[in-house]
Amino acid sequence: MTPVRVLAVASEVYPIVKTGGLADVAGALPIALKAHGVEMRTLMPGYPDVMRLVSGTAEIRTWPDYFGGPGRLLAGSHDGLDLFVLDVPHLYARPGNPYVTTEGVDWPDNGLRFAALSRVAADIGHGLVPAFVPEIVHAHDWQAGLAPAYLHYDNRPRPATVMTIHNMAYQGKFARELIGSIGLPWSSFDVHGLEYFGGISFLKAGLQFADRITTVSPTYAREIQSDEGGMGFGGLLRQRASVLSGILNGIDTGVWNPQTDAHIAYRYGAEDLAFRAANKAVLQQQFNLDSSDEAPLLGVISRLSWQKGLDLLLEAIPTILGEGMQLALLGSGDRDLQERYQAAARANPGRIGVVIGYDEILAHLLQAGSDALIVPSRFEPCGLTQLCALRYAAIPIVSRVGGLEDTIVDVDEADSSGRDATGFKFAPVTADALAGSLRKANTAFHDKPAWRRLQRNGLATDVSWRGRAGEYAALYRNLVAARA
């Protein structure tokens, strides 16, 4: 294999900084690509956790004034990842979430913060680091969306560019005046450039100028070309359909492995699924649920939002209670949804348990102890929770959207598809349709041989990055060959 050098650009990377699935992908993909002859280094901002955790740092470049203050570019590593870190304290040395204040409001200078990240990505693409000159710059989500734009407007020989959309809902929209302070020409404020309804969009910049666009599932790639699914960019994506593709995400099967997982109470595999009952008992204790083997325990690990369909699940609570099921929910987000779930737990002690927030250890226990995992999203680019559920033999109950459609085989479509059933899918995305799937799952749960078959089918599903990383490697090589 001819080696390929790729610079990835991401605003968060697991296990250093994580707010969502972007971090999981940015952390797992570079390692999976090594087997395919791809040398990937990842550029990320120097948040406090990054500066604390990255080891072996070497200073590559310093600037007395980088977007309003002193800055450095460092090289280092963490947990098998080769990293570049943009250390600009006035932009990144802030506590907590990378994007919002402690009050949950976007940092007012987010445009400047992530323009700085994209600018140095373009400079690395031009040879800023002689020891690593990439053939491809791969930008992830709006925070890196200006990298293809900088490379385009620099009007110099440049590497090929790839833009990956992890969620169309986040578009990096700012006032047009920002152009004057981030080093792009005013000619970029154009319908064929960054202009977006009178302002600018970093995501549009990436979609407009990247040589190839990917997103995280084939179905989502089709959905975002519609006016509704494209959220303002459907027309642009239809124009660029020839360079748009969907590549499913994988998960890190070393981190998510019920046979070795130190976060769960009892480890197990396909041959000793009976040990899941012990994890279920511990999970019931953690969520103050009644101890019961016969009550199906439904798990939710999610951001509480309209997108994730968590309001629909609230409407389905009478079905959950009427079917004798239990619900354990871990998540945070919309304040009204948080309060409504907490009220439901207070009103139904022993039947509904809620933990507001995110706890990595508890997330692993939920996968290992839940009988079924619910993902009722209105749209879902790929989804990782259902992939983890397959890995842990928790049966997914999901809406027929995006990557959920692509990764789960419904019990009613298994014969026609030629694939083994792994879960339950519902459409349309309504509370009534969800309730119907819950009733169907409850019936299946009490048919123990049928339930065991679903669990074993899930365990046999390849949810790793092996094949998916190969698709990225092929895309990179095709791009390099096309520019030769």
Coordinates of C-alpha atoms in Angstrom, one line a residue:
M1 CA 0.0 0.0 0.0
T2 CA 1.2 3.5 -0.8
P3 CA 1.3 5.4 2.4
V4 CA -1.0 8.5 2.7
R5 CA -0.5 11.4 5.0
V6 CA -3.7 13.1 6.4
L7 CA -4.1 16.0 8.7
A8 CA -7.4 15.7 10.6
V9 CA -8.9 18.8 12.2
A10 CA -11.3 18.4 15.1
S11 CA -12.5 20.5 18.0
E12 CA -12.7 17.5 20.3
V13 CA -11.0 14.1 20.5
Y14 CA -11.8 11.2 22.8
P15 CA -10.4 10.4 25.4
I16 CA -9.0 13.9 25.9
V17 CA -12.1 16.1 25.4
K18 CA -15.6 14.8 24.5
T19 CA -19.1 16.4 24.3
G20 CA -20.5 14.0 21.6
G21 CA -19.9 11.5 18.9
L22 CA -17.5 13.7 17.0
A23 CA -14.9 13.1 19.7
D24 CA -15.4 9.3 19.5
V25 CA -14.8 9.3 15.7
A26 CA -11.8 11.7 15.9
G27 CA -10.2 9.5 18.5
A28 CA -10.9 6.1 17.0
L29 CA -10.5 6.7 13.2
P30 CA -6.8 7.6 13.2
I31 CA -5.8 4.4 15.0
A32 CA -8.0 2.2 12.8
L33 CA -6.5 3.8 9.7
K34 CA -2.9 2.7 10.6
A35 CA -3.8 -0.8 9.3
H36 CA -4.6 0.8 6.0
G37 CA -1.4 2.6 5.5
V38 CA -2.7 6.0 6.4
E39 CA -0.6 8.2 8.7
M40 CA -3.0 10.6 10.3
R41 CA -2.2 13.4 12.7
T42 CA -5.0 15.3 14.4
L43 CA -5.0 19.1 15.0
M44 CA -7.0 20.2 18.0
P45 CA -7.3 23.3 20.3
G46 CA -5.2 23.6 23.4
Y47 CA -8.0 23.4 26.0
P48 CA -6.8 23.0 29.6
D49 CA -7.5 19.2 29.6
V50 CA -5.5 18.9 26.4
M51 CA -2.5 20.8 27.8
R52 CA -2.6 18.6 30.9
L53 CA -3.0 15.2 29.2
V54 CA -0.9 15.4 26.0
S55 CA 2.6 14.1 26.5
G56 CA 6.0 14.6 24.8
T57 CA 5.1 18.0 23.5
A58 CA 7.6 19.8 21.3
E59 CA 7.2 23.4 20.2
I60 CA 7.1 23.7 16.5
R61 CA 6.1 27.3 15.9
T62 CA 5.4 30.4 18.0
W63 CA 3.6 33.6 17.1
P64 CA 3.7 36.8 19.1
D65 CA 0.2 37.7 17.9
Y66 CA -2.1 34.9 16.7
F67 CA -5.7 36.1 16.4
G68 CA -5.2 38.6 19.1
G69 CA -2.6 37.1 21.5
P70 CA 0.5 34.9 21.7
G71 CA 0.3 31.4 20.4
R72 CA 2.2 28.2 19.9
L73 CA 1.9 25.1 17.7
L74 CA 2.9 21.9 19.6
A75 CA 3.3 18.3 18.6
G76 CA 2.6 15.6 21.1
S77 CA 0.7 12.3 21.7
H78 CA -1.9 10.7 23.9
D79 CA -3.2 7.2 24.0
G80 CA -1.8 6.2 20.6
L81 CA -2.9 9.4 18.9
D82 CA -0.4 11.7 17.1
L83 CA -1.5 15.2 17.7
F84 CA -0.8 18.8 16.8
V85 CA -2.1 21.2 19.5
L86 CA -2.8 24.9 18.9
D87 CA -1.9 26.5 22.2
V88 CA -3.5 30.0 22.2
P89 CA -4.4 30.7 25.8
H90 CA -6.6 33.7 25.2
L91 CA -8.8 31.6 22.9
Y92 CA -8.8 28.2 24.6
A93 CA -7.6 28.3 28.2
R94 CA -11.2 28.3 29.6
P95 CA -12.9 25.9 32.0
G96 CA -15.5 23.3 31.2
N97 CA -17.3 22.8 27.9
P98 CA -15.2 23.7 24.8
Y99 CA -18.1 25.7 23.2
V100 CA -20.2 27.3 25.9
T101 CA -19.8 29.2 29.2
T102 CA -20.8 27.8 32.5
E103 CA -24.2 29.4 31.9
G104 CA -24.6 27.3 28.8
V105 CA -24.2 30.2 26.4
D106 CA -21.9 30.1 23.3
W107 CA -18.6 31.8 23.9
P108 CA -19.0 35.2 22.1
D109 CA -15.7 34.7 20.3
N110 CA -16.3 31.2 19.0
G111 CA -16.0 32.4 15.4
L112 CA -12.5 33.7 16.1
R113 CA -11.5 30.6 18.2
F114 CA -12.3 28.1 15.4
A115 CA -11.2 30.3 12.6
A116 CA -7.8 30.2 14.3
L117 CA -7.9 26.4 14.3
S118 CA -8.7 26.3 10.6
R119 CA -6.1 28.8 9.7
V120 CA -3.3 26.8 11.2
A121 CA -4.7 23.7 9.6
A122 CA -4.4 25.3 6.2
D123 CA -0.8 26.4 7.0
I124 CA 0.1 22.9 8.0
G125 CA -1.4 21.9 4.6
H126 CA 1.0 24.4 3.0
G127 CA 4.1 22.9 4.7
L128 CA 4.3 24.7 8.0
V129 CA 5.6 21.5 9.6
P130 CA 8.3 20.2 7.1
A131 CA 8.4 16.8 8.8
F132 CA 4.6 16.3 8.1
V133 CA 3.3 17.8 4.9
P134 CA -0.2 16.2 4.4
E135 CA -1.6 15.1 1.1
I136 CA -5.1 15.6 2.5
V137 CA -6.7 17.9 5.1
H138 CA -9.8 16.3 6.6
A139 CA -12.0 18.8 8.4
H140 CA -14.7 17.6 10.9
D141 CA -17.8 19.6 11.4
W142 CA -18.3 23.4 11.4
Q143 CA -15.5 24.1 13.8
A144 CA -13.0 23.0 11.1
G145 CA -15.1 24.2 8.1
L146 CA -12.9 27.2 7.3
A147 CA -9.9 25.0 6.6
P148 CA -11.0 24.2 3.0
A149 CA -11.9 27.8 2.5
Y150 CA -8.5 29.1 3.6
L151 CA -6.8 26.7 1.3
H152 CA -9.1 27.7 -1.6
Y153 CA -8.6 31.5 -1.1
D154 CA -4.8 31.2 -0.5
N155 CA -4.5 30.6 -4.3
R156 CA -1.5 28.3 -3.8
P157 CA -0.8 24.6 -4.6
R158 CA -2.7 22.8 -1.8
P159 CA -3.5 19.4 -0.5
A160 CA -6.8 17.8 -1.2
T161 CA -9.6 18.4 1.3
V162 CA -12.4 16.4 2.8
M163 CA -15.3 17.7 4.9
T164 CA -17.2 15.4 7.2
I165 CA -20.6 16.4 8.5
H166 CA -21.4 14.9 11.9
N167 CA -24.6 16.8 12.4
M168 CA -26.2 19.3 10.0
A169 CA -27.9 21.1 12.9
Y170 CA -24.7 22.7 14.0
Q171 CA -23.7 25.2 11.3
G172 CA -21.2 27.7 12.8
K173 CA -23.2 30.9 11.9
F174 CA -21.7 34.3 12.6
A175 CA -22.0 37.9 11.5
R176 CA -20.5 38.9 8.2
E177 CA -18.2 41.4 10.0
L178 CA -16.1 38.5 11.3
I179 CA -14.6 38.1 7.8
G180 CA -12.5 41.3 8.4
S181 CA -10.8 39.8 11.4
I182 CA -10.1 36.2 10.3
G183 CA -7.9 36.8 7.3
L184 CA -10.3 35.9 4.5
P185 CA -10.9 38.2 1.5
W186 CA -14.2 40.1 1.4
S187 CA -14.9 38.4 -1.9
S188 CA -15.6 35.3 0.1
F189 CA -18.8 37.0 1.3
D190 CA -20.7 35.6 -1.7
V191 CA -23.5 33.1 -2.3
H192 CA -20.8 30.9 -3.8
G193 CA -18.6 31.4 -0.8
L194 CA -19.4 31.8 2.9
E195 CA -22.5 34.0 2.7
Y196 CA -25.5 32.5 4.4
F197 CA -28.7 34.5 4.9
G198 CA -26.8 37.8 5.4
G199 CA -24.2 36.3 7.7
I200 CA -21.6 33.6 7.2
S201 CA -21.5 29.9 7.9
F202 CA -18.3 27.9 8.7
L203 CA -20.1 24.7 7.7
K204 CA -21.1 26.2 4.4
A205 CA -17.5 27.1 3.8
G206 CA -16.5 23.4 4.1
L207 CA -19.4 22.2 2.0
Q208 CA -18.7 24.7 -0.7
F209 CA -14.9 24.2 -1.0
A210 CA -14.0 20.7 0.1
D211 CA -13.0 18.3 -2.7
R212 CA -15.0 15.6 -1.1
I213 CA -17.9 15.7 1.4
T214 CA -18.7 12.7 3.7
T215 CA -21.2 12.2 6.4
V216 CA -21.6 9.4 8.8
S217 CA -24.2 7.1 7.2
P218 CA -25.5 6.4 3.7
T219 CA -29.1 7.1 4.7
Y220 CA -28.1 10.5 6.3
A221 CA -26.2 11.3 3.1
R222 CA -29.5 11.0 1.2
E223 CA -31.6 12.8 3.9
I224 CA -29.4 15.9 3.9
Q225 CA -30.0 16.4 0.2
S226 CA -33.6 17.2 0.9
D227 CA -34.8 20.6 1.9
E228 CA -35.9 19.4 5.3
G229 CA -33.0 17.2 6.1
G230 CA -30.5 19.7 4.6
M231 CA -31.5 22.4 7.1
G232 CA -30.8 25.2 4.6
F233 CA -28.1 23.4 2.7
G234 CA -30.2 20.8 0.7
G235 CA -29.8 22.7 -2.5
L236 CA -26.0 23.1 -2.1
L237 CA -25.7 19.4 -1.3
R238 CA -27.8 18.4 -4.3
Q239 CA -25.4 20.4 -6.5
R240 CA -22.5 18.6 -4.9
A241 CA -24.1 15.2 -4.8
S242 CA -21.3 13.7 -7.0
V243 CA -18.7 14.3 -4.3
L244 CA -21.0 13.4 -1.3
S245 CA -20.9 10.0 0.3
G246 CA -22.0 8.3 3.6
I247 CA -19.6 6.2 5.5
L248 CA -20.9 4.5 8.7
N249 CA -19.2 5.2 11.9
G250 CA -17.7 2.4 14.0
I251 CA -17.0 2.2 17.7
D252 CA -13.8 1.5 19.5
T253 CA -14.3 -2.2 20.3
G254 CA -11.5 -2.1 22.8
V255 CA -13.2 0.5 24.9
W256 CA -16.7 -1.1 24.4
N257 CA -16.2 -4.8 25.1
P258 CA -18.4 -6.6 27.6
Q259 CA -15.8 -9.3 28.0
T260 CA -13.1 -6.9 29.3
D261 CA -15.1 -3.8 30.5
A262 CA -13.8 -2.8 33.9
H263 CA -16.8 -0.4 34.3
I264 CA -19.4 -3.1 34.5
A265 CA -20.3 -5.3 37.4
Y266 CA -20.0 -8.7 35.6
R267 CA -18.2 -9.3 32.3
Y268 CA -19.7 -11.7 29.7
G269 CA -19.7 -12.8 26.1
A270 CA -22.0 -14.6 23.7
E271 CA -21.7 -17.9 25.6
D272 CA -22.5 -16.6 29.0
L273 CA -25.2 -14.0 28.5
A274 CA -26.8 -15.1 31.8
F275 CA -24.3 -12.8 33.5
R276 CA -26.2 -9.8 32.0
A277 CA -28.9 -10.5 34.7
A278 CA -26.3 -9.6 37.4
N279 CA -25.5 -6.3 35.6
K280 CA -29.2 -5.6 35.4
A281 CA -29.6 -6.1 39.2
V282 CA -26.8 -3.6 39.8
L283 CA -28.3 -1.2 37.4
Q284 CA -31.7 -1.4 39.1
Q285 CA -30.0 -0.6 42.4
Q286 CA -28.2 2.4 40.9
F287 CA -31.4 3.8 39.5
N288 CA -33.6 2.9 42.5
L289 CA -35.7 0.6 40.5
D290 CA -37.5 -2.5 41.8
S291 CA -35.5 -5.6 41.7
S292 CA -37.0 -7.8 39.0
D293 CA -35.8 -10.2 36.4
E294 CA -39.1 -10.3 34.6
A295 CA -39.6 -6.6 34.1
P296 CA -38.0 -5.5 30.8
L297 CA -35.5 -2.7 31.6
L298 CA -35.3 0.0 29.0
G299 CA -32.2 2.1 28.9
V300 CA -31.6 5.6 27.5
I301 CA -28.2 7.3 27.2
S302 CA -28.8 10.6 25.4
R303 CA -28.7 14.3 25.1
L304 CA -32.2 15.5 26.2
S305 CA -33.4 17.4 23.1
W306 CA -36.1 17.6 20.5
Q307 CA -33.7 16.1 17.9
K308 CA -33.3 13.0 20.1
G309 CA -37.0 12.5 20.3
L310 CA -37.0 12.4 24.1
D311 CA -40.3 14.3 24.3
L312 CA -41.9 11.4 22.4
L313 CA -40.5 8.9 24.9
L314 CA -42.2 10.9 27.7
E315 CA -45.5 10.5 25.8
A316 CA -44.9 6.8 25.7
I317 CA -44.4 6.4 29.5
P318 CA -48.0 5.2 30.0
T319 CA -47.2 2.3 27.6
I320 CA -44.0 1.6 29.5
L321 CA -45.9 1.4 32.7
G322 CA -48.8 -0.5 31.3
E323 CA -46.5 -3.1 29.8
G324 CA -44.8 -3.7 33.1
M325 CA -41.5 -2.3 31.9
Q326 CA -38.9 -0.1 33.7
L327 CA -37.0 2.9 32.4
A328 CA -33.5 4.0 33.3
L329 CA -32.4 7.3 31.7
L330 CA -29.0 9.0 31.8
G331 CA -28.7 12.4 30.1
S332 CA -28.9 16.1 30.2
G333 CA -29.9 18.9 27.9
D334 CA -33.2 20.8 27.6
R335 CA -34.2 22.0 31.0
D336 CA -37.9 21.4 30.5
L337 CA -37.2 17.8 29.5
Q338 CA -34.9 17.3 32.4
E339 CA -37.6 18.5 34.8
R340 CA -40.3 16.4 33.2
Y341 CA -38.3 13.2 33.4
Q342 CA -37.4 14.0 37.0
A343 CA -41.1 14.5 37.7
A344 CA -41.9 11.2 36.0
A345 CA -39.4 9.4 38.2
R346 CA -40.8 11.0 41.4
A347 CA -44.3 9.9 40.3
N348 CA -43.3 6.3 39.5
P349 CA -40.7 5.2 42.1
G350 CA -39.3 1.8 41.4
R351 CA -40.4 2.0 37.8
I352 CA -38.6 5.0 36.4
G353 CA -35.1 6.1 37.3
V354 CA -33.4 9.3 36.0
V355 CA -29.8 10.5 36.4
I356 CA -29.3 14.0 35.0
G357 CA -25.7 14.5 33.6
Y358 CA -23.2 12.3 31.9
D359 CA -21.2 9.5 33.6
E360 CA -19.0 7.3 31.4
I361 CA -19.0 4.4 34.0
L362 CA -22.8 4.5 34.3
A363 CA -23.1 4.6 30.5
H364 CA -21.2 1.3 30.3
L365 CA -23.4 -0.2 33.0
L366 CA -26.5 0.9 31.2
Q367 CA -25.4 -0.9 28.1
A368 CA -24.5 -4.1 30.0
G369 CA -27.6 -4.1 32.2
S370 CA -30.5 -2.8 30.1
D371 CA -32.6 -5.3 28.2
A372 CA -33.2 -2.8 25.5
L373 CA -31.7 0.6 24.5
I374 CA -34.1 3.2 23.1
V375 CA -33.0 5.8 20.5
P376 CA -36.1 7.6 19.2
S377 CA -34.4 10.4 17.3
R378 CA -36.2 12.6 14.8
F379 CA -32.9 12.7 12.8
E380 CA -29.7 10.8 13.6
P381 CA -26.6 11.2 11.4
C382 CA -25.2 7.8 12.5
G383 CA -25.7 7.2 16.2
L384 CA -23.1 5.4 18.4
T385 CA -25.4 4.3 21.3
Q386 CA -27.1 1.7 19.2
L387 CA -23.8 0.3 18.0
C388 CA -22.6 -0.1 21.6
A389 CA -26.0 -1.7 22.4
L390 CA -25.4 -4.4 19.8
R391 CA -21.9 -5.0 21.2
Y392 CA -23.4 -5.5 24.7
A393 CA -26.5 -7.5 23.7
A394 CA -29.0 -4.7 24.7
I395 CA -31.6 -4.8 22.0
P396 CA -32.0 -1.5 20.1
I397 CA -35.4 0.2 19.7
V398 CA -34.8 2.9 17.2
S399 CA -36.5 5.3 14.7
R400 CA -36.1 4.7 11.0
V401 CA -33.8 7.6 10.3
G402 CA -30.1 8.1 9.3
G403 CA -27.6 5.7 10.7
L404 CA -30.3 4.0 12.8
E405 CA -31.9 2.8 9.7
D406 CA -28.6 1.6 8.3
T407 CA -27.3 -0.2 11.4
I408 CA -30.3 -2.1 12.8
V409 CA -32.2 -4.9 11.2
D410 CA -35.9 -4.9 12.2
V411 CA -37.5 -8.2 13.3
D412 CA -40.0 -7.8 10.5
E413 CA -37.5 -7.2 7.7
A414 CA -34.9 -9.8 8.5
D415 CA -36.2 -12.4 6.1
S416 CA -36.5 -10.1 3.1
S417 CA -33.1 -8.5 3.7
G418 CA -31.3 -11.8 4.1
R419 CA -29.8 -10.5 7.3
D420 CA -30.4 -11.6 10.9
A421 CA -32.7 -9.4 13.0
T422 CA -31.0 -7.3 15.6
G423 CA -33.7 -4.9 17.0
F424 CA -36.9 -3.0 16.5
K425 CA -37.4 0.1 14.2
F426 CA -40.4 2.4 14.0
A427 CA -41.8 5.0 11.6
P428 CA -43.1 7.6 11.4
V429 CA -41.3 9.2 14.3
T430 CA -44.3 9.6 16.6
A431 CA -45.2 8.7 20.1
D432 CA -47.8 6.2 18.9
A433 CA -45.3 4.4 16.6
L434 CA -42.7 4.3 19.4
A435 CA -45.3 2.8 21.7
G436 CA -46.1 0.2 19.1
S437 CA -42.4 -0.9 19.0
L438 CA -42.3 -0.9 22.8
R439 CA -45.2 -3.3 22.9
K440 CA -43.7 -5.5 20.3
A441 CA -40.3 -5.6 22.1
N442 CA -42.1 -6.5 25.4
T443 CA -43.8 -9.5 23.7
A444 CA -40.4 -10.6 22.3
F445 CA -38.7 -10.2 25.7
H446 CA -41.0 -12.8 27.2
D447 CA -40.2 -15.3 24.4
K448 CA -36.8 -16.1 25.8
P449 CA -35.4 -18.2 22.9
A450 CA -36.4 -15.4 20.4
W451 CA -34.8 -12.7 22.7
R452 CA -31.6 -14.7 23.0
R453 CA -31.4 -15.0 19.2
L454 CA -31.7 -11.2 18.9
Q455 CA -28.9 -10.7 21.5
R456 CA -26.6 -13.1 19.7
N457 CA -27.3 -11.6 16.4
G458 CA -26.3 -8.2 17.8
L459 CA -23.1 -9.6 19.3
A460 CA -22.2 -11.1 15.9
T461 CA -22.6 -7.7 14.1
D462 CA -19.3 -6.0 13.2
V463 CA -19.6 -2.5 14.7
S464 CA -15.8 -1.9 14.6
W465 CA -13.9 0.6 12.5
R466 CA -12.2 -2.2 10.4
G467 CA -14.3 -2.0 7.3
R468 CA -15.3 1.6 7.7
A469 CA -11.7 2.8 8.0
G470 CA -11.0 1.0 4.8
E471 CA -13.6 3.1 3.1
Y472 CA -11.9 6.3 4.3
A473 CA -8.5 5.0 3.1
A474 CA -10.0 4.3 -0.3
L475 CA -11.5 7.8 -0.5
Y476 CA -8.1 9.3 0.4
R477 CA -6.2 7.3 -2.2
N478 CA -8.7 8.2 -4.9
L479 CA -8.3 11.8 -4.1
V480 CA -4.5 11.6 -4.2
A481 CA -4.6 9.7 -7.5
A482 CA -7.0 12.2 -9.0
R483 CA -4.6 15.1 -8.2
A484 CA -1.5 13.3 -9.4

